[in-house]
PDB file of C-alpha atoms in Angstrom:
ATOM      1  CA  MET A   1      21.950 159.111  73.629  1.00 47.00           C
ATOM      2  CA  SER A   2      24.425 158.357  76.366  1.00 64.00           C
ATOM      3  CA  PHE A   3      28.053 159.460  76.391  1.00 73.00           C
ATOM      4  CA  GLN A   4      30.104 158.103  73.489  1.00 80.00           C
ATOM      5  CA  HIS A   5      33.725 157.015  73.750  1.00 88.00           C
ATOM      6  CA  VAL A   6      36.636 155.765  71.664  1.00 92.00           C
ATOM      7  CA  CYS A   7      39.620 153.721  72.733  1.00 92.00           C
ATOM      8  CA  GLU A   8      43.078 155.282  73.006  1.00 93.00           C
ATOM      9  CA  PRO A   9      44.434 153.821  69.725  1.00 93.00           C
ATOM     10  CA  CYS A  10      41.379 155.232  67.902  1.00 94.00           C
ATOM     11  CA  ARG A  11      41.887 158.633  69.561  1.00 94.00           C
ATOM     12  CA  ILE A  12      45.524 158.705  68.445  1.00 94.00           C
ATOM     13  CA  ALA A  13      44.611 157.658  64.906  1.00 93.00           C
ATOM     14  CA  LEU A  14      41.937 160.371  64.720  1.00 92.00           C
ATOM     15  CA  ASP A  15      44.383 162.924  66.141  1.00 92.00           C
ATOM     16  CA  LEU A  16      41.905 164.068  68.807  1.00 93.00           C
ATOM     17  CA  PRO A  17      43.423 166.446  71.397  1.00 92.00           C
ATOM     18  CA  ALA A  18      43.590 165.125  74.962  1.00 92.00           C
ATOM     19  CA  THR A  19      44.215 166.710  78.335  1.00 92.00           C
ATOM     20  CA  ARG A  20      47.399 166.014  80.271  1.00 91.00           C
ATOM     21  CA  SER A  21      45.413 164.062  82.891  1.00 91.00           C
ATOM     22  CA  HIS A  22      44.086 161.714  80.206  1.00 92.00           C
ATOM     23  CA  LEU A  23      47.560 161.166  78.761  1.00 92.00           C
ATOM     24  CA  ASN A  24      48.965 160.485  82.222  1.00 91.00           C
ATOM     25  CA  ARG A  25      46.177 157.994  82.883  1.00 89.00           C
ATOM     26  CA  MET A  26      47.032 156.146  79.671  1.00 89.00           C
ATOM     27  CA  LYS A  27      50.718 156.099  80.653  1.00 88.00           C
ATOM     28  CA  ARG A  28      49.879 154.567  84.008  1.00 85.00           C
ATOM     29  CA  ARG A  29      47.830 151.882  82.284  1.00 79.00           C
ATOM     30  CA  THR A  30      50.786 150.882  80.095  1.00 72.00           C
ATOM     31  CA  ALA A  31      53.350 151.176  82.902  1.00 64.00           C
ATOM     32  CA  GLY A  32      54.743 154.328  81.314  1.00 56.00           C
ATOM     33  CA  PHE A  33      55.586 155.675  84.769  1.00 48.00           C
ATOM     34  CA  GLY A  34      57.373 152.514  85.859  1.00 47.00           C
ATOM     35  CA  GLY A  35      54.320 150.990  87.471  1.00 43.00           C
ATOM     36  CA  ARG A  36      52.624 147.700  86.816  1.00 42.00           C
ATOM     37  CA  THR A  37      50.703 147.349  83.547  1.00 41.00           C
ATOM     38  CA  ALA A  38      46.965 147.249  84.162  1.00 47.00           C
ATOM     39  CA  ALA A  39      45.228 144.086  83.085  1.00 49.00           C
ATOM     40  CA  SER A  40      43.479 144.811  79.774  1.00 59.00           C
ATOM     41  CA  ARG A  41      40.303 143.234  78.549  1.00 73.00           C
ATOM     42  CA  ALA A  42      40.802 140.556  75.940  1.00 85.00           C
ATOM     43  CA  ILE A  43      39.163 140.969  72.536  1.00 89.00           C
ATOM     44  CA  VAL A  44      36.797 138.026  72.160  1.00 88.00           C
ATOM     45  CA  ARG A  45      35.403 138.856  68.730  1.00 89.00           C
ATOM     46  CA  ARG A  46      35.956 141.377  65.951  1.00 91.00           C
ATOM     47  CA  ASP A  47      33.451 142.466  63.333  1.00 90.00           C
ATOM     48  CA  GLN A  48      33.855 141.906  59.610  1.00 89.00           C
ATOM     49  CA  THR A  49      36.079 144.994  59.281  1.00 91.00           C
ATOM     50  CA  GLY A  50      38.418 143.859  62.066  1.00 92.00           C
ATOM     51  CA  LYS A  51      37.220 146.314  64.724  1.00 93.00           C
ATOM     52  CA  ALA A  52      36.783 144.997  68.289  1.00 91.00           C
ATOM     53  CA  LEU A  53      33.178 143.859  68.797  1.00 89.00           C
ATOM     54  CA  LEU A  54      33.144 141.858  72.056  1.00 88.00           C
ATOM     55  CA  VAL A  55      35.616 142.134  74.934  1.00 87.00           C
ATOM     56  CA  GLY A  56      36.126 139.784  77.871  1.00 83.00           C
ATOM     57  CA  GLU A  57      37.441 140.213  81.403  1.00 74.00           C
ATOM     58  CA  ARG A  58      38.586 137.392  83.658  1.00 69.00           C
ATOM     59  CA  LEU A  59      37.268 137.540  87.248  1.00 65.00           C
ATOM     60  CA  LYS A  60      38.579 134.629  89.303  1.00 64.00           C
ATOM     61  CA  GLU A  61      36.801 131.592  87.844  1.00 67.00           C
ATOM     62  CA  LEU A  62      34.433 133.628  85.681  1.00 68.00           C
ATOM     63  CA  THR A  63      34.899 135.413  82.368  1.00 69.00           C
ATOM     64  CA  ILE A  64      32.595 138.361  81.661  1.00 74.00           C
ATOM     65  CA  VAL A  65      31.994 139.141  77.988  1.00 81.00           C
ATOM     66  CA  THR A  66      30.450 142.511  77.043  1.00 82.00           C
ATOM     67  CA  PRO A  67      30.018 144.569  73.851  1.00 83.00           C
ATOM     68  CA  THR A  68      32.806 146.987  73.088  1.00 87.00           C
ATOM     69  CA  ALA A  69      32.351 150.512  74.440  1.00 85.00           C
ATOM     70  CA  CYS A  70      34.352 152.146  71.637  1.00 90.00           C
ATOM     71  CA  VAL A  71      32.095 153.644  68.945  1.00 89.00           C
ATOM     72  CA  CYS A  72      34.806 154.707  66.485  1.00 90.00           C
ATOM     73  CA  GLN A  73      34.057 153.780  62.858  1.00 89.00           C
ATOM     74  CA  CYS A  74      37.636 152.766  62.186  1.00 92.00           C
ATOM     75  CA  GLN A  75      37.374 151.866  58.506  1.00 89.00           C
ATOM     76  CA  GLN A  76      35.338 154.968  57.633  1.00 87.00           C
ATOM     77  CA  ASN A  77      37.773 157.125  59.600  1.00 89.00           C
ATOM     78  CA  GLY A  78      40.703 155.773  57.633  1.00 90.00           C
ATOM     79  CA  HIS A  79      42.675 153.919  60.285  1.00 92.00           C
ATOM     80  CA  ASP A  80      43.456 150.286  60.996  1.00 93.00           C
ATOM     81  CA  PRO A  81      40.505 148.548  62.747  1.00 93.00           C
ATOM     82  CA  ALA A  82      42.887 145.930  64.126  1.00 92.00           C
ATOM     83  CA  MET A  83      44.375 148.580  66.419  1.00 92.00           C
ATOM     84  CA  CYS A  84      41.017 149.164  68.147  1.00 93.00           C
ATOM     85  CA  THR A  85      40.888 147.759  71.706  1.00 90.00           C
ATOM     86  CA  GLY A  86      37.172 148.346  72.284  1.00 90.00           C
ATOM     87  CA  ASP A  87      37.781 150.343  75.491  1.00 89.00           C
ATOM     88  CA  ASP A  88      35.913 153.519  76.493  1.00 88.00           C
ATOM     89  CA  ASP A  89      39.050 155.570  77.092  1.00 91.00           C
ATOM     90  CA  PHE A  90      38.145 158.935  75.598  1.00 92.00           C
ATOM     91  CA  GLU A  91      34.815 160.768  75.578  1.00 87.00           C
ATOM     92  CA  ILE A  92      33.878 162.172  72.176  1.00 86.00           C
ATOM     93  CA  GLY A  93      30.251 163.261  72.610  1.00 76.00           C
ATOM     94  CA  GLY A  94      26.793 162.585  73.912  1.00 69.00           C
ATOM     95  CA  ARG A  95      25.029 163.707  77.053  1.00 63.00           C
ATOM     96  CA  PRO A  96      24.204 162.225  80.437  1.00 66.00           C
ATOM     97  CA  GLY A  97      21.192 159.996  80.447  1.00 70.00           C
ATOM     98  CA  SER A  98      20.299 156.380  80.970  1.00 72.00           C
ATOM     99  CA  GLY A  99      18.399 153.997  78.753  1.00 75.00           C
ATOM    100  CA  ALA A 100      15.190 155.354  80.271  1.00 80.00           C
ATOM    101  CA  VAL A 101      15.952 158.824  78.900  1.00 83.00           C
ATOM    102  CA  ASP A 102      16.892 157.308  75.542  1.00 78.00           C
ATOM    103  CA  ALA A 103      13.604 155.390  75.468  1.00 81.00           C
ATOM    104  CA  THR A 104      11.674 158.596  76.134  1.00 82.00           C
ATOM    105  CA  ALA A 105      13.494 160.356  73.307  1.00 78.00           C
ATOM    106  CA  ALA A 106      12.732 157.457  70.940  1.00 79.00           C
ATOM    107  CA  LYS A 107       9.075 157.347  71.991  1.00 80.00           C
ATOM    108  CA  PHE A 108       8.425 161.007  71.213  1.00 79.00           C
ATOM    109  CA  GLY A 109      10.857 161.274  68.310  1.00 79.00           C
ATOM    110  CA  MET A 110      12.668 164.197  69.935  1.00 78.00           C
ATOM    111  CA  GLU A 111      15.205 164.956  72.619  1.00 80.00           C
ATOM    112  CA  PRO A 112      13.635 165.432  76.085  1.00 88.00           C
ATOM    113  CA  ILE A 113      12.533 168.989  76.860  1.00 93.00           C
ATOM    114  CA  PRO A 114      12.305 170.798  80.242  1.00 95.00           C
ATOM    115  CA  GLU A 115       8.531 170.325  80.402  1.00 95.00           C
ATOM    116  CA  MET A 116       9.084 166.557  80.619  1.00 94.00           C
ATOM    117  CA  VAL A 117      11.060 167.065  83.840  1.00 94.00           C
ATOM    118  CA  ALA A 118       8.260 169.243  85.226  1.00 95.00           C
ATOM    119  CA  SER A 119       5.660 166.547  84.581  1.00 94.00           C
ATOM    120  CA  MET A 120       7.856 163.913  86.216  1.00 95.00           C
ATOM    121  CA  HIS A 121       8.269 166.165  89.249  1.00 96.00           C
ATOM    122  CA  GLU A 122       4.474 166.304  89.540  1.00 95.00           C
ATOM    123  CA  GLN A 123       4.450 162.514  89.638  1.00 94.00           C
ATOM    124  CA  VAL A 124       7.153 162.507  92.335  1.00 96.00           C
ATOM    125  CA  ALA A 125       5.227 165.066  94.435  1.00 94.00           C
ATOM    126  CA  ALA A 126       2.010 163.035  94.184  1.00 93.00           C
ATOM    127  CA  LEU A 127       3.920 159.894  95.103  1.00 93.00           C
ATOM    128  CA  LEU A 128       5.336 161.662  98.174  1.00 94.00           C
ATOM    129  CA  GLN A 129       1.854 162.505  99.422  1.00 94.00           C
ATOM    130  CA  ALA A 130       0.539 159.011  98.803  1.00 93.00           C
ATOM    131  CA  LEU A 131       3.544 157.451 100.538  1.00 95.00           C
ATOM    132  CA  ILE A 132       3.278 159.665 103.637  1.00 95.00           C
ATOM    133  CA  ALA A 133      -0.420 158.811 103.871  1.00 94.00           C
ATOM    134  CA  LEU A 134       0.328 155.109 103.506  1.00 93.00           C
ATOM    135  CA  LEU A 135       2.967 155.242 106.272  1.00 94.00           C
ATOM    136  CA  GLU A 136       0.895 157.302 108.715  1.00 94.00           C
ATOM    137  CA  GLY A 137      -2.641 156.045 108.130  1.00 92.00           C
ATOM    138  CA  THR A 138      -4.146 152.781 109.289  1.00 89.00           C
ATOM    139  CA  THR A 139      -7.401 152.879 107.308  1.00 90.00           C
ATOM    140  CA  ASP A 140      -8.394 154.120 103.866  1.00 89.00           C
ATOM    141  CA  ASP A 141     -10.339 157.006 105.448  1.00 93.00           C
ATOM    142  CA  GLU A 142      -7.309 158.063 107.506  1.00 94.00           C
ATOM    143  CA  ARG A 143      -5.025 157.930 104.463  1.00 92.00           C
ATOM    144  CA  ALA A 144      -7.451 159.995 102.389  1.00 93.00           C
ATOM    145  CA  GLU A 145      -7.662 162.597 105.160  1.00 95.00           C
ATOM    146  CA  ILE A 146      -3.857 162.782 105.438  1.00 94.00           C
ATOM    147  CA  GLU A 147      -3.557 163.360 101.684  1.00 93.00           C
ATOM    148  CA  ARG A 148      -6.182 166.127 101.822  1.00 93.00           C
ATOM    149  CA  GLU A 149      -4.249 167.746 104.658  1.00 93.00           C
ATOM    150  CA  LEU A 150      -1.013 167.573 102.658  1.00 92.00           C
ATOM    151  CA  GLU A 151      -2.686 169.044  99.572  1.00 90.00           C
ATOM    152  CA  THR A 152      -3.949 172.096 101.480  1.00 88.00           C
ATOM    153  CA  SER A 153      -1.060 172.505 103.929  1.00 83.00           C
ATOM    154  CA  HIS A 154       0.751 175.836 104.045  1.00 79.00           C
ATOM    155  CA  GLU A 155       3.895 174.222 105.475  1.00 79.00           C
ATOM    156  CA  GLY A 156       5.373 173.701 102.015  1.00 87.00           C
ATOM    157  CA  TYR A 157       7.306 171.066 100.130  1.00 91.00           C
ATOM    158  CA  GLU A 158      10.363 171.267 102.388  1.00 92.00           C
ATOM    159  CA  ASP A 159       8.298 170.298 105.436  1.00 92.00           C
ATOM    160  CA  MET A 160       6.777 167.406 103.540  1.00 94.00           C
ATOM    161  CA  LEU A 161      10.288 166.161 102.735  1.00 96.00           C
ATOM    162  CA  ARG A 162      11.288 166.382 106.401  1.00 95.00           C
ATOM    163  CA  ARG A 163       8.130 164.514 107.356  1.00 95.00           C
ATOM    164  CA  LEU A 164       8.938 161.705 104.938  1.00 96.00           C
ATOM    165  CA  ARG A 165      12.580 161.605 106.033  1.00 96.00           C
ATOM    166  CA  ASP A 166      11.596 161.262 109.697  1.00 96.00           C
ATOM    167  CA  LEU A 167       9.112 158.497 108.871  1.00 96.00           C
ATOM    168  CA  LEU A 168      11.645 156.523 106.854  1.00 96.00           C
ATOM    169  CA  THR A 169      14.424 157.024 109.413  1.00 95.00           C
ATOM    170  CA  GLU A 170      12.123 155.508 112.025  1.00 94.00           C
ATOM    171  CA  ARG A 171      10.662 152.729 109.894  1.00 93.00           C
ATOM    172  CA  MET A 172      13.672 151.664 107.772  1.00 92.00           C
ATOM    173  CA  PRO A 173      16.814 152.966 109.540  1.00 92.00           C
ATOM    174  CA  ALA A 174      19.203 150.479 107.892  1.00 90.00           C
ATOM    175  CA  GLN A 175      18.277 151.551 104.368  1.00 91.00           C
ATOM    176  CA  MET A 176      18.281 155.251 105.286  1.00 93.00           C
ATOM    177  CA  SER A 177      21.926 155.015 106.326  1.00 91.00           C
ATOM    178  CA  LEU A 178      22.982 153.803 102.876  1.00 89.00           C
ATOM    179  CA  ALA A 179      22.715 154.994  99.283  1.00 87.00           C
ATOM    180  CA  PRO A 180      20.400 155.667  97.584  1.00 91.00           C
ATOM    181  CA  TYR A 181      18.008 156.348 100.493  1.00 93.00           C
ATOM    182  CA  LYS A 182      20.444 158.412 102.545  1.00 93.00           C
ATOM    183  CA  ASP A 183      20.453 160.858  99.619  1.00 95.00           C
ATOM    184  CA  LEU A 184      16.677 160.782  99.145  1.00 96.00           C
ATOM    185  CA  LYS A 185      15.873 164.181 100.687  1.00 96.00           C
ATOM    186  CA  PRO A 186      18.640 166.181  98.930  1.00 96.00           C
ATOM    187  CA  ASN A 187      17.820 164.518  95.606  1.00 97.00           C
ATOM    188  CA  LEU A 188      14.130 165.358  95.988  1.00 97.00           C
ATOM    189  CA  LYS A 189      15.122 168.967  96.727  1.00 96.00           C
ATOM    190  CA  LYS A 190      17.437 168.997  93.688  1.00 97.00           C
ATOM    191  CA  LEU A 191      14.627 167.888  91.364  1.00 97.00           C
ATOM    192  CA  ALA A 192      12.219 170.455  92.833  1.00 96.00           C
ATOM    193  CA  LYS A 193      14.798 173.235  92.529  1.00 96.00           C
ATOM    194  CA  PHE A 194      15.338 172.519  88.831  1.00 96.00           C
ATOM    195  CA  ARG A 195      11.601 172.495  88.203  1.00 96.00           C
ATOM    196  CA  ASN A 196      10.994 175.704  90.163  1.00 95.00           C
ATOM    197  CA  SER A 197      13.946 177.734  88.864  1.00 94.00           C
ATOM    198  CA  LYS A 198      14.289 176.501  85.277  1.00 94.00           C
ATOM    199  CA  VAL A 199      10.829 175.365  84.145  1.00 95.00           C
ATOM    200  CA  ALA A 200       7.972 176.735  86.245  1.00 93.00           C
ATOM    201  CA  HIS A 201       6.515 180.081  85.110  1.00 93.00           C
ATOM    202  CA  SER A 202       8.827 180.161  82.080  1.00 95.00           C
ATOM    203  CA  TRP A 203       8.300 179.539  78.380  1.00 95.00           C
ATOM    204  CA  PRO A 204      10.414 178.754  75.303  1.00 94.00           C
ATOM    205  CA  LEU A 205      11.616 181.650  73.172  1.00 94.00           C
ATOM    206  CA  ALA A 206      10.753 181.483  69.460  1.00 88.00           C
ATOM    207  CA  GLY A 207       9.965 177.789  69.690  1.00 86.00           C
ATOM    208  CA  ASN A 208      13.348 176.883  71.228  1.00 92.00           C
ATOM    209  CA  TRP A 209      12.596 174.731  74.283  1.00 93.00           C
ATOM    210  CA  PHE A 210      16.035 175.402  75.784  1.00 94.00           C
ATOM    211  CA  GLU A 211      16.136 179.208  75.395  1.00 95.00           C
ATOM    212  CA  ARG A 212      13.579 180.426  77.926  1.00 95.00           C
ATOM    213  CA  ALA A 213      12.065 183.575  79.398  1.00 96.00           C
ATOM    214  CA  LYS A 214      10.056 184.509  82.468  1.00 95.00           C
ATOM    215  CA  ARG A 215       8.840 187.609  84.284  1.00 94.00           C
ATOM    216  CA  VAL A 216      10.435 188.159  87.707  1.00 93.00           C
ATOM    217  CA  GLY A 217      10.073 191.200  89.961  1.00 92.00           C
ATOM    218  CA  GLY A 218       8.764 193.407  87.206  1.00 95.00           C
ATOM    219  CA  LYS A 219      11.595 192.484  84.821  1.00 95.00           C
ATOM    220  CA  TRP A 220      12.085 190.076  81.938  1.00 94.00           C
ATOM    221  CA  GLU A 221      14.630 187.311  82.472  1.00 95.00           C
ATOM    222  CA  THR A 222      16.064 185.059  79.792  1.00 96.00           C
ATOM    223  CA  PHE A 223      18.193 182.000  80.389  1.00 95.00           C
ATOM    224  CA  THR A 224      19.363 178.754  78.777  1.00 96.00           C
ATOM    225  CA  VAL A 225      18.639 175.189  79.831  1.00 95.00           C
ATOM    226  CA  THR A 226      20.972 172.592  78.326  1.00 91.00           C
ATOM    227  CA  PRO A 227      19.969 169.133  77.046  1.00 87.00           C
ATOM    228  CA  GLU A 228      22.496 167.765  79.542  1.00 86.00           C
ATOM    229  CA  GLU A 229      20.607 169.336  82.458  1.00 92.00           C
ATOM    230  CA  VAL A 230      17.307 167.950  81.208  1.00 93.00           C
ATOM    231  CA  ALA A 231      18.696 164.433  80.791  1.00 90.00           C
ATOM    232  CA  GLU A 232      20.360 164.557  84.221  1.00 91.00           C
ATOM    233  CA  HIS A 233      17.154 165.576  86.001  1.00 94.00           C
ATOM    234  CA  MET A 234      15.009 163.107  84.059  1.00 93.00           C
ATOM    235  CA  ASP A 235      17.345 160.341  85.205  1.00 92.00           C
ATOM    236  CA  LEU A 236      17.062 161.690  88.742  1.00 94.00           C
ATOM    237  CA  ALA A 237      13.252 161.624  88.539  1.00 95.00           C
ATOM    238  CA  PHE A 238      13.206 158.061  87.169  1.00 93.00           C
ATOM    239  CA  ASN A 239      15.407 156.929  90.069  1.00 93.00           C
ATOM    240  CA  LEU A 240      13.354 158.761  92.705  1.00 95.00           C
ATOM    241  CA  ILE A 241      10.103 157.257  91.442  1.00 94.00           C
ATOM    242  CA  SER A 242      11.657 153.793  91.615  1.00 92.00           C
ATOM    243  CA  GLN A 243      13.032 154.350  95.127  1.00 93.00           C
ATOM    244  CA  LEU A 244       9.797 155.762  96.535  1.00 93.00           C
ATOM    245  CA  THR A 245       7.703 153.024  94.963  1.00 91.00           C
ATOM    246  CA  PHE A 246       9.944 150.401  96.571  1.00 89.00           C
ATOM    247  CA  VAL A 247       9.747 151.851 100.115  1.00 91.00           C
ATOM    248  CA  PRO A 248       6.726 149.713 101.199  1.00 89.00           C
ATOM    249  CA  ASN A 249       8.742 146.556 100.508  1.00 85.00           C
ATOM    250  CA  TYR A 250      11.222 147.646 103.184  1.00 87.00           C
ATOM    251  CA  VAL A 251       8.723 149.038 105.676  1.00 87.00           C
ATOM    252  CA  PHE A 252       5.883 146.530 105.723  1.00 81.00           C
ATOM    253  CA  SER A 253       5.646 142.808 106.228  1.00 59.00           C
ATOM    254  CA  SER A 254       2.618 140.818 105.142  1.00 47.00           C
ATOM    255  CA  THR A 255       1.369 140.703 108.731  1.00 46.00           C
ATOM    256  CA  ASP A 256       1.645 144.280 109.952  1.00 53.00           C
ATOM    257  CA  LYS A 257      -0.301 146.174 107.294  1.00 53.00           C
ATOM    258  CA  ASP A 258      -3.499 145.771 105.299  1.00 56.00           C
ATOM    259  CA  PRO A 259      -2.181 144.159 102.085  1.00 55.00           C
ATOM    260  CA  SER A 260      -5.008 145.673 100.044  1.00 60.00           C
ATOM    261  CA  ALA A 261      -3.664 149.168 100.806  1.00 61.00           C
ATOM    262  CA  LEU A 262      -0.232 148.181  99.524  1.00 59.00           C
ATOM    263  CA  LYS A 263      -1.722 146.661  96.385  1.00 61.00           C
ATOM    264  CA  ARG A 264      -3.710 149.810  95.692  1.00 63.00           C
ATOM    265  CA  PHE A 265      -0.630 151.975  96.269  1.00 66.00           C
ATOM    266  CA  VAL A 266       1.449 150.037  93.738  1.00 60.00           C
ATOM    267  CA  ARG A 267      -1.446 149.748  91.267  1.00 61.00           C
ATOM    268  CA  ALA A 268      -2.065 153.498  91.383  1.00 60.00           C
ATOM    269  CA  ILE A 269       1.616 154.183  90.620  1.00 59.00           C
ATOM    270  CA  GLU A 270       1.694 151.721  87.741  1.00 56.00           C
ATOM    271  CA  ASN A 271      -1.673 152.589  86.183  1.00 58.00           C
ATOM    272  CA  GLY A 272      -2.227 156.177  87.261  1.00 56.00           C
ATOM    273  CA  ASP A 273      -5.533 155.386  88.976  1.00 56.00           C
ATOM    274  CA  ASP A 274      -6.827 155.025  92.531  1.00 54.00           C
ATOM    275  CA  ASP A 275      -9.336 152.224  92.202  1.00 51.00           C
ATOM    276  CA  GLN A 276     -10.517 151.352  95.680  1.00 45.00           C
ATOM    277  CA  SER A 277     -11.623 147.841  94.720  1.00 45.00           C
ATOM    278  CA  ASP A 278      -9.445 144.812  95.298  1.00 43.00           C
TER     279      ASP A 278
END
């Protein structure tokens, strides 16, 4: 699940402790420091108990209506639902992770484990090789030879990242100066570091996927991986796969590259195959 929040009235009613910075932020919102009151979102609809269900925000000539971000069960918690504003003022639980991480958890009926991040890193690494070959090669034979060279190279992952960075800086300089592509290399290194230091050559202790052990330098090492770390790096992997898959759309036009190579590249990513037929 993603982070869960309650609105400030719900927090007060539940008597949840808050930091001074949170209290000061709430004071600023209500002009408690003599400032201007921040524009609040209007409650468009309440549920049958009276709790805020839909909230709306006016933007020039347009009103945006969204579901409430407050998850407090007001009636069950014994306070007045009519006081709920539907805002996500105060974090009460959850972990980082997008809908993609939630979907993975639902699919397997369990929270994501470190091994899932490792498998996604393998997909990212394979995608890196295929993308470098696509950018450097002009024929299928050349691309296959480039991939074989990358697979057997002793230069290492870091050199492959530099190679990709240089190619993209040359071929799509505008995108490489902006997020998310300007952060592509450090994010790829971050994912690889998590896989290498927290997952590779380690195993779960007594069936606990997050308490792990490995043998290093003639000694046993034990360490903990948190669900938050796993969710964070799964999200990172999802984003990197999306960004790398989209690179050809920036680099190539329909006239300067064999379109069949692009189709095969995308089809291989989507289907996990490398069918050479068109």
